[in-house]
Amino acid sequence: MDIKNKILCVAERVFDQEGFNATGMGRLIRETGLSSRTVYKHVGSKNALMALVLKERQQRFFKSMDFSTLETLFDALHAWSAKDGMRGCLYFRVGAETSGNIPEIHTAVEAYHIQLVKALTDLIHREAGQPDELMTEQLLVLLEGAVTASTYRGATAIEAARLSARRLLQPEAEL
Amino acid sequence: MDIKNKILCVAERVFDQEGFNATGMGRLIRETGLSSRTVYKHVGSKNALMALVLKERQQRFFKSMDFSTLETLFDALHAWSAKDGMRGCLYFRVGAETSGNIPEIHTAVEAYHIQLVKALTDLIHREAGQPDELMTEQLLVLLEGAVTASTYRGATAIEAARLSARRLLQPEAEL
DNA sequence: ACAGGTGTAAAACGATCGTTTTACACTGCG
DNA sequence: CGCAGTGTAAAACGATCGTTTTACACCTGT
């Protein structure tokens, strides 16, 4: 079980840093220090490995994010980005690189999106006192924007998103 | 000159639909109907072709976007997304796929970002009556978020971003 | 008519891809 | 002891990658 985890760990790091298609299995084999035979015995194939990485990361991500309130959410996002580096959403990236052609990967990306939308829906429900689809969508846009923009604007983008998100909960002042 | 444009046109479409690394030169050669020799004579190399696509697209993008006001901007973004399809920002994607390792591509991505930030800075200056870095950053986040989120939420994400952007210009109502 | 440029068709280049195979060593368990 | 399982090391698989080359056909202008 430790071997599989080592493969997943190295693969996630290299996939994230270099891109999925740009990363050959040879690189992962070299960097894990394992033989190709062992790697393939444990993860099956590159596509399966990619899907495994996405699934494992999803669990870790949602364990790390604190969806209690808007503030805790942006705190957690800030911390995650600082530790993980800011290279944009891995799920969007793998989706773009594979364009939905690999079923196991497409499924993993979809699962992540579903859980994300659900977490935000619940958060908004809690903070606004009632469900609000528009507000949820706006928060989703702010999160995706913060993650994407932070790749070239830095953590500033996350704080800008946080400020915008605060406004979401304030009632509209009509003229 | 027409040949080069045909190559650029096909390349942009396939790169966008399938991803950069997932697209081989063979596919582009087949789909342009040209010989490999002609293709390489006109564009030099795959990396050079990618950079050319990005540069040409940048001109077309900023010609198509109307940065006059927030509303015209989101109208234009909506129209662009409807016509082009919603697969996320090509500049972010190429940056992630190449991780900044190819100078000509990294330069093209940077140039796009610079022009984008400048356009938004000017727009905010105009609409708010004075420069506002925070507001610019917030609008940038909304745009990036709209483009990214629309890949799996559809045009709804763009309209949600539009509504958030409107609020940016409204003065804060303090308690 | 001939030279130069521009195109095609197709083979070939070495490199690298994902994956499988062969051969061998070590371990723990019956 | 012996056998099954799990690991390494390294070669080999066919496919495909980006790119170059060879050979040939077609214009165009002096």
XYZ file of C-alpha atoms (C1' of nucleotides) in Angstrom:
410
model
C 0.000 0.000 0.000
C 2.950 2.286 0.620
C 4.280 1.743 -2.886
C 1.039 2.782 -4.493
C 0.961 5.904 -2.342
C 4.492 6.799 -3.336
C 3.564 6.488 -6.997
C 0.453 8.595 -6.493
C 2.405 11.214 -4.602
C 5.160 11.567 -7.194
C 2.684 11.435 -10.065
C 0.494 14.162 -8.615
C 3.470 16.440 -8.090
C 4.915 15.949 -11.568
C 1.561 16.030 -13.363
C 0.799 19.293 -11.604
C 4.184 20.865 -12.248
C 4.734 19.717 -15.834
C 1.325 18.814 -17.194
C -0.223 15.418 -17.806
C 0.648 14.795 -21.434
C 4.080 16.325 -20.988
C 4.863 13.809 -18.249
C 6.012 10.416 -19.490
C 5.791 7.245 -17.459
C 9.566 7.014 -17.716
C 9.910 10.137 -15.646
C 7.629 8.768 -12.935
C 9.459 5.443 -12.934
C 12.774 7.212 -12.605
C 11.527 9.521 -9.863
C 9.843 6.866 -7.767
C 12.939 4.681 -7.986
C 10.734 1.704 -8.823
C 10.845 -0.600 -11.802
C 8.365 -0.127 -14.619
C 6.947 -3.549 -13.894
C 6.135 -2.642 -10.295
C 4.585 0.663 -11.281
C 2.311 -0.962 -13.840
C 1.374 -3.731 -11.427
C 0.192 -1.154 -8.907
C -1.561 1.402 -11.069
C -2.420 -0.476 -14.257
C -1.883 2.238 -16.835
C -1.133 5.914 -17.208
C -4.797 6.769 -17.662
C -5.724 4.780 -14.572
C -2.941 6.502 -12.670
C -4.217 9.905 -13.700
C -7.714 9.003 -12.552
C -6.336 7.670 -9.268
C -4.407 10.881 -8.674
C -7.527 12.934 -9.287
C -9.644 10.843 -6.939
C -7.108 10.852 -4.140
C -6.563 14.590 -4.527
C -10.293 15.219 -4.373
C -10.501 13.591 -0.944
C -7.507 15.539 0.318
C -8.795 18.781 -1.134
C -12.204 18.593 0.469
C -10.652 17.497 3.744
C -8.359 20.511 3.613
C -10.979 23.085 2.605
C -13.163 24.421 5.395
C -16.559 25.234 3.940
C -18.000 26.465 7.241
C -18.152 30.124 6.247
C -16.956 32.324 3.429
C -14.032 33.484 5.521
C -12.827 30.027 6.488
C -13.196 28.953 2.882
C -10.975 31.712 1.570
C -8.533 31.177 4.425
C -8.283 27.531 3.451
C -7.934 28.359 -0.236
C -5.189 30.804 0.598
C -3.355 28.195 2.644
C -3.780 25.482 0.010
C -2.483 27.748 -2.728
C 0.503 28.802 -0.663
C 1.476 25.221 0.092
C 0.583 23.604 -3.226
C 1.711 26.386 -5.505
C -0.560 28.274 -7.859
C -0.787 26.481 -11.145
C -4.567 26.572 -11.559
C -7.216 23.923 -11.094
C -5.835 20.470 -11.857
C -9.298 19.185 -12.788
C -9.872 21.856 -15.350
C -6.396 21.292 -16.702
C -6.724 17.534 -17.075
C -10.111 18.012 -18.682
C -8.610 20.396 -21.215
C -5.636 18.144 -21.926
C -7.748 15.065 -22.502
C -10.869 16.830 -23.833
C -13.147 14.287 -22.215
C -11.857 11.444 -24.350
C -10.849 9.177 -21.490
C -13.931 7.980 -19.575
C -12.249 7.250 -16.242
C -10.739 10.742 -16.184
C -13.875 12.464 -17.352
C -15.749 10.729 -14.558
C -13.226 11.839 -11.940
C -13.441 15.459 -13.102
C -17.220 15.344 -13.037
C -17.216 13.907 -9.517
C -15.016 16.746 -8.329
C -17.285 19.367 -9.873
C -20.360 17.810 -8.341
C -18.849 17.801 -4.877
C -17.617 21.361 -5.277
C -20.985 22.713 -6.368
C -22.689 20.839 -3.552
C -20.303 22.224 -0.944
C -20.865 25.766 -2.177
C -24.621 25.281 -2.367
C -24.674 24.194 1.261
C -22.384 27.018 2.312
C -24.592 29.623 0.695
C -27.708 28.001 2.125
C -26.187 28.237 5.577
C -24.880 31.770 5.270
C -27.844 33.257 3.450
C -30.494 31.418 5.436
C -31.962 29.852 2.308
C -30.813 28.197 -0.899
C -29.740 30.624 -3.600
C -28.664 29.275 -6.952
C -27.443 32.583 -8.301
C -25.360 33.309 -5.239
C -23.871 29.813 -5.429
C -22.956 30.344 -9.075
C -21.376 33.673 -8.244
C -19.299 32.153 -5.480
C -18.235 29.349 -7.827
C -17.119 31.932 -10.376
C -15.149 33.783 -7.716
C -13.375 30.632 -6.606
C -12.511 29.485 -10.119
C -11.407 33.002 -10.972
C -9.236 33.276 -7.883
C -7.519 29.987 -8.632
C -6.968 30.762 -12.310
C -5.953 34.393 -11.893
C -3.598 33.594 -9.023
C -1.401 31.705 -11.490
C -0.165 35.016 -12.832
C -1.419 37.587 -10.306
C -0.416 35.777 -7.156
C -2.299 35.633 -3.864
C -3.727 39.094 -4.534
C -6.331 37.456 -6.721
C -7.534 35.298 -3.864
C -7.949 38.269 -1.562
C -9.752 40.225 -4.251
C -12.136 37.311 -4.646
C -12.657 37.185 -0.911
C -13.752 40.814 -0.863
C -16.147 40.239 -3.738
C -17.549 37.190 -1.988
C -18.297 39.202 1.147
C -20.508 41.465 -0.894
C -22.536 38.537 -2.131
C -24.160 38.130 1.266
C -24.947 41.796 1.735
C -28.486 42.736 0.731
C -28.915 44.761 -2.461
C -29.347 48.480 -1.840
C -31.949 49.602 -4.372
C -32.055 53.123 -5.743
C 0.057 34.264 -47.121
C -3.189 32.353 -47.492
C -1.445 29.058 -46.761
C -0.028 30.303 -43.510
C -3.453 31.538 -42.466
C -5.024 28.200 -43.250
C -2.457 26.461 -41.083
C -3.018 28.931 -38.256
C -6.769 28.546 -38.525
C -6.747 24.762 -38.431
C -4.094 24.682 -35.731
C -5.988 27.039 -33.466
C -9.161 25.007 -33.803
C -7.520 21.648 -33.123
C -5.254 22.930 -30.352
C -8.297 24.382 -28.665
C -10.478 21.318 -29.095
C -7.930 18.621 -28.323
C -5.148 20.316 -26.394
C -1.671 21.321 -27.519
C 0.378 18.302 -26.540
C -2.386 15.934 -27.583
C -2.318 17.388 -31.110
C 0.383 15.984 -33.352
C 1.720 17.758 -36.401
C 0.491 14.817 -38.457
C -3.063 15.684 -37.600
C -2.593 19.297 -38.684
C -0.874 18.211 -41.898
C -3.726 15.837 -42.665
C -6.381 18.400 -41.846
C -4.865 21.275 -43.802
C -4.393 19.005 -46.813
C -0.860 20.309 -47.194
C 2.409 18.426 -47.260
C 4.597 18.350 -44.198
C 7.293 20.166 -46.109
C 5.010 23.091 -46.893
C 3.737 23.302 -43.338
C 7.242 23.421 -41.898
C 8.353 25.947 -44.496
C 5.568 28.307 -43.417
C 5.569 27.940 -39.667
C 9.002 26.607 -38.819
C 8.193 24.271 -35.954
C 5.380 23.173 -33.695
C 6.476 25.514 -30.920
C 6.654 28.425 -33.341
C 3.217 27.488 -34.669
C 1.793 27.484 -31.167
C 3.259 30.903 -30.481
C 1.905 32.191 -33.795
C -1.567 30.891 -32.985
C -1.483 32.615 -29.621
C -0.339 35.926 -31.094
C -2.898 35.919 -33.876
C -5.665 34.942 -31.465
C -4.710 37.741 -29.114
C -5.279 40.337 -31.850
C -8.597 38.804 -32.821
C -9.688 38.525 -29.201
C -9.044 42.134 -28.303
C -10.634 43.262 -31.547
C -13.721 41.245 -30.698
C -14.009 42.280 -27.059
C -15.622 45.643 -26.403
C -14.060 47.112 -23.270
C -16.188 50.280 -23.371
C -18.284 49.401 -20.345
C -18.864 46.461 -18.067
C -22.039 45.595 -19.935
C -20.504 45.656 -23.388
C -17.600 43.605 -22.058
C -19.823 40.862 -20.740
C -21.953 41.000 -23.880
C -18.836 40.473 -25.947
C -17.600 37.688 -23.691
C -20.968 35.998 -23.979
C -20.879 36.232 -27.758
C -17.288 35.032 -27.990
C -18.001 32.045 -25.778
C -21.116 31.132 -27.746
C -19.259 31.226 -31.048
C -15.921 29.808 -29.965
C -17.199 27.221 -27.516
C -16.402 27.176 -23.822
C -13.213 25.271 -23.212
C -11.537 27.781 -20.925
C -8.774 30.266 -21.506
C -6.348 29.032 -24.158
C -3.507 31.065 -22.682
C -3.869 29.565 -19.263
C -4.116 26.132 -20.835
C -1.019 26.441 -22.977
C 0.858 27.829 -20.015
C -0.125 24.831 -17.923
C 0.710 22.340 -20.666
C 4.150 23.776 -21.301
C 4.818 25.051 -17.746
C 6.735 28.016 -19.060
C 9.482 25.886 -20.559
C 9.205 27.244 -24.097
C 10.310 30.894 -24.221
C 8.355 31.933 -27.334
C 5.149 30.563 -25.816
C 5.765 31.964 -22.368
C 6.301 35.365 -23.961
C 3.051 35.160 -25.908
C 1.099 34.236 -22.776
C 2.667 37.075 -20.846
C 1.845 39.551 -23.614
C -1.789 38.483 -23.512
C -1.987 38.911 -19.756
C -0.411 42.340 -19.905
C -2.881 43.542 -22.515
C -5.798 42.055 -20.588
C -4.851 43.712 -17.306
C -4.290 47.002 -19.078
C -7.676 46.875 -20.771
C -9.408 46.157 -17.476
C -7.444 48.832 -15.671
C -8.576 51.394 -18.235
C -12.151 50.181 -18.123
C -12.320 50.510 -14.347
C -10.646 53.915 -14.484
C -13.281 55.066 -16.926
C -16.261 53.588 -15.130
C -15.185 54.433 -11.574
C -13.829 57.873 -12.404
C -10.388 56.999 -11.037
C -7.886 54.156 -11.133
C -8.678 51.352 -8.694
C -6.302 48.415 -8.470
C -8.513 46.350 -6.217
C -11.539 46.780 -8.432
C -9.452 45.860 -11.467
C -8.241 42.713 -9.734
C -11.790 41.818 -8.782
C -12.986 42.246 -12.348
C -10.088 40.144 -13.593
C -11.071 37.394 -11.163
C -14.667 37.563 -12.350
C -13.645 37.252 -15.986
C -11.256 34.368 -15.416
C -13.833 32.678 -13.224
C -16.584 33.128 -15.790
C -14.444 31.626 -18.540
C -13.264 28.703 -16.440
C -16.573 27.922 -14.763
C -18.485 28.161 -18.034
C -16.651 25.044 -19.225
C -18.868 22.949 -16.977
C -21.631 25.361 -15.869
C -22.400 26.861 -19.252
C -23.286 30.473 -20.006
C -24.923 30.782 -16.593
C -21.481 31.379 -15.153
C -20.947 34.377 -17.412
C -24.209 35.969 -16.385
C -23.477 35.336 -12.727
C -20.131 37.067 -13.195
C -21.859 39.982 -14.904
C -24.132 40.506 -11.920
C -21.180 40.405 -9.541
C -19.305 42.876 -11.718
C -22.191 45.344 -11.582
C -21.880 45.428 -7.830
C -18.228 46.341 -8.063
C -19.112 49.841 -9.200
C -21.771 50.419 -6.581
C -20.513 52.281 -3.508
C -20.178 50.302 -0.285
C -23.175 50.667 2.025
C -21.770 50.632 5.547
C -23.751 49.365 8.503
C 13.764 27.171 -73.368
C 15.501 27.315 -68.986
C 16.124 28.489 -64.117
C 13.982 29.329 -59.661
C 10.541 29.167 -56.663
C 6.618 26.662 -54.634
C 3.976 22.965 -54.128
C 3.035 17.480 -53.390
C 3.980 12.595 -52.155
C 6.289 9.607 -49.502
C 10.028 7.682 -47.208
C 13.127 8.094 -43.545
C 15.351 10.191 -39.328
C 16.241 9.441 -34.329
C 13.714 10.077 -30.161
C 10.363 9.000 -27.064
C 5.917 7.235 -25.968
C 3.069 3.604 -23.058
C 3.467 -1.016 -22.144
C 5.046 -5.919 -21.876
C 8.401 -9.315 -21.409
C 12.367 -11.944 -19.945
C 15.464 -13.196 -16.456
C 16.787 -13.116 -11.871
C 16.917 -12.134 -6.576
C 14.698 -11.885 -2.164
C 11.148 -12.727 1.093
C 7.764 -15.170 4.086
C 4.887 -19.104 4.641
C 3.402 -23.985 4.111
C 12.845 -27.623 1.542
C 9.985 -25.548 -1.854
C 6.775 -22.579 -3.649
C 4.228 -18.363 -4.394
C 4.587 -13.638 -4.255
C 6.862 -9.320 -4.908
C 10.438 -6.735 -6.128
C 14.546 -5.114 -9.628
C 17.128 -4.591 -14.036
C 16.995 -4.252 -18.641
C 15.677 -5.325 -23.135
C 12.145 -5.156 -26.400
C 7.421 -4.147 -28.365
C 4.954 -1.376 -31.897
C 3.233 3.211 -32.261
C 3.748 7.830 -32.748
C 6.304 11.984 -32.100
C 8.531 16.327 -34.516
C 11.276 17.002 -38.328
C 14.107 16.441 -42.601
C 14.985 14.557 -46.925
C 14.526 12.809 -51.568
C 12.304 12.905 -55.834
C 9.215 14.945 -58.804
C 5.552 18.231 -60.883
C 4.083 22.647 -61.823
C 4.055 27.514 -62.597
C 6.244 32.131 -63.783
C 9.364 35.463 -65.695
C 13.546 36.677 -68.522
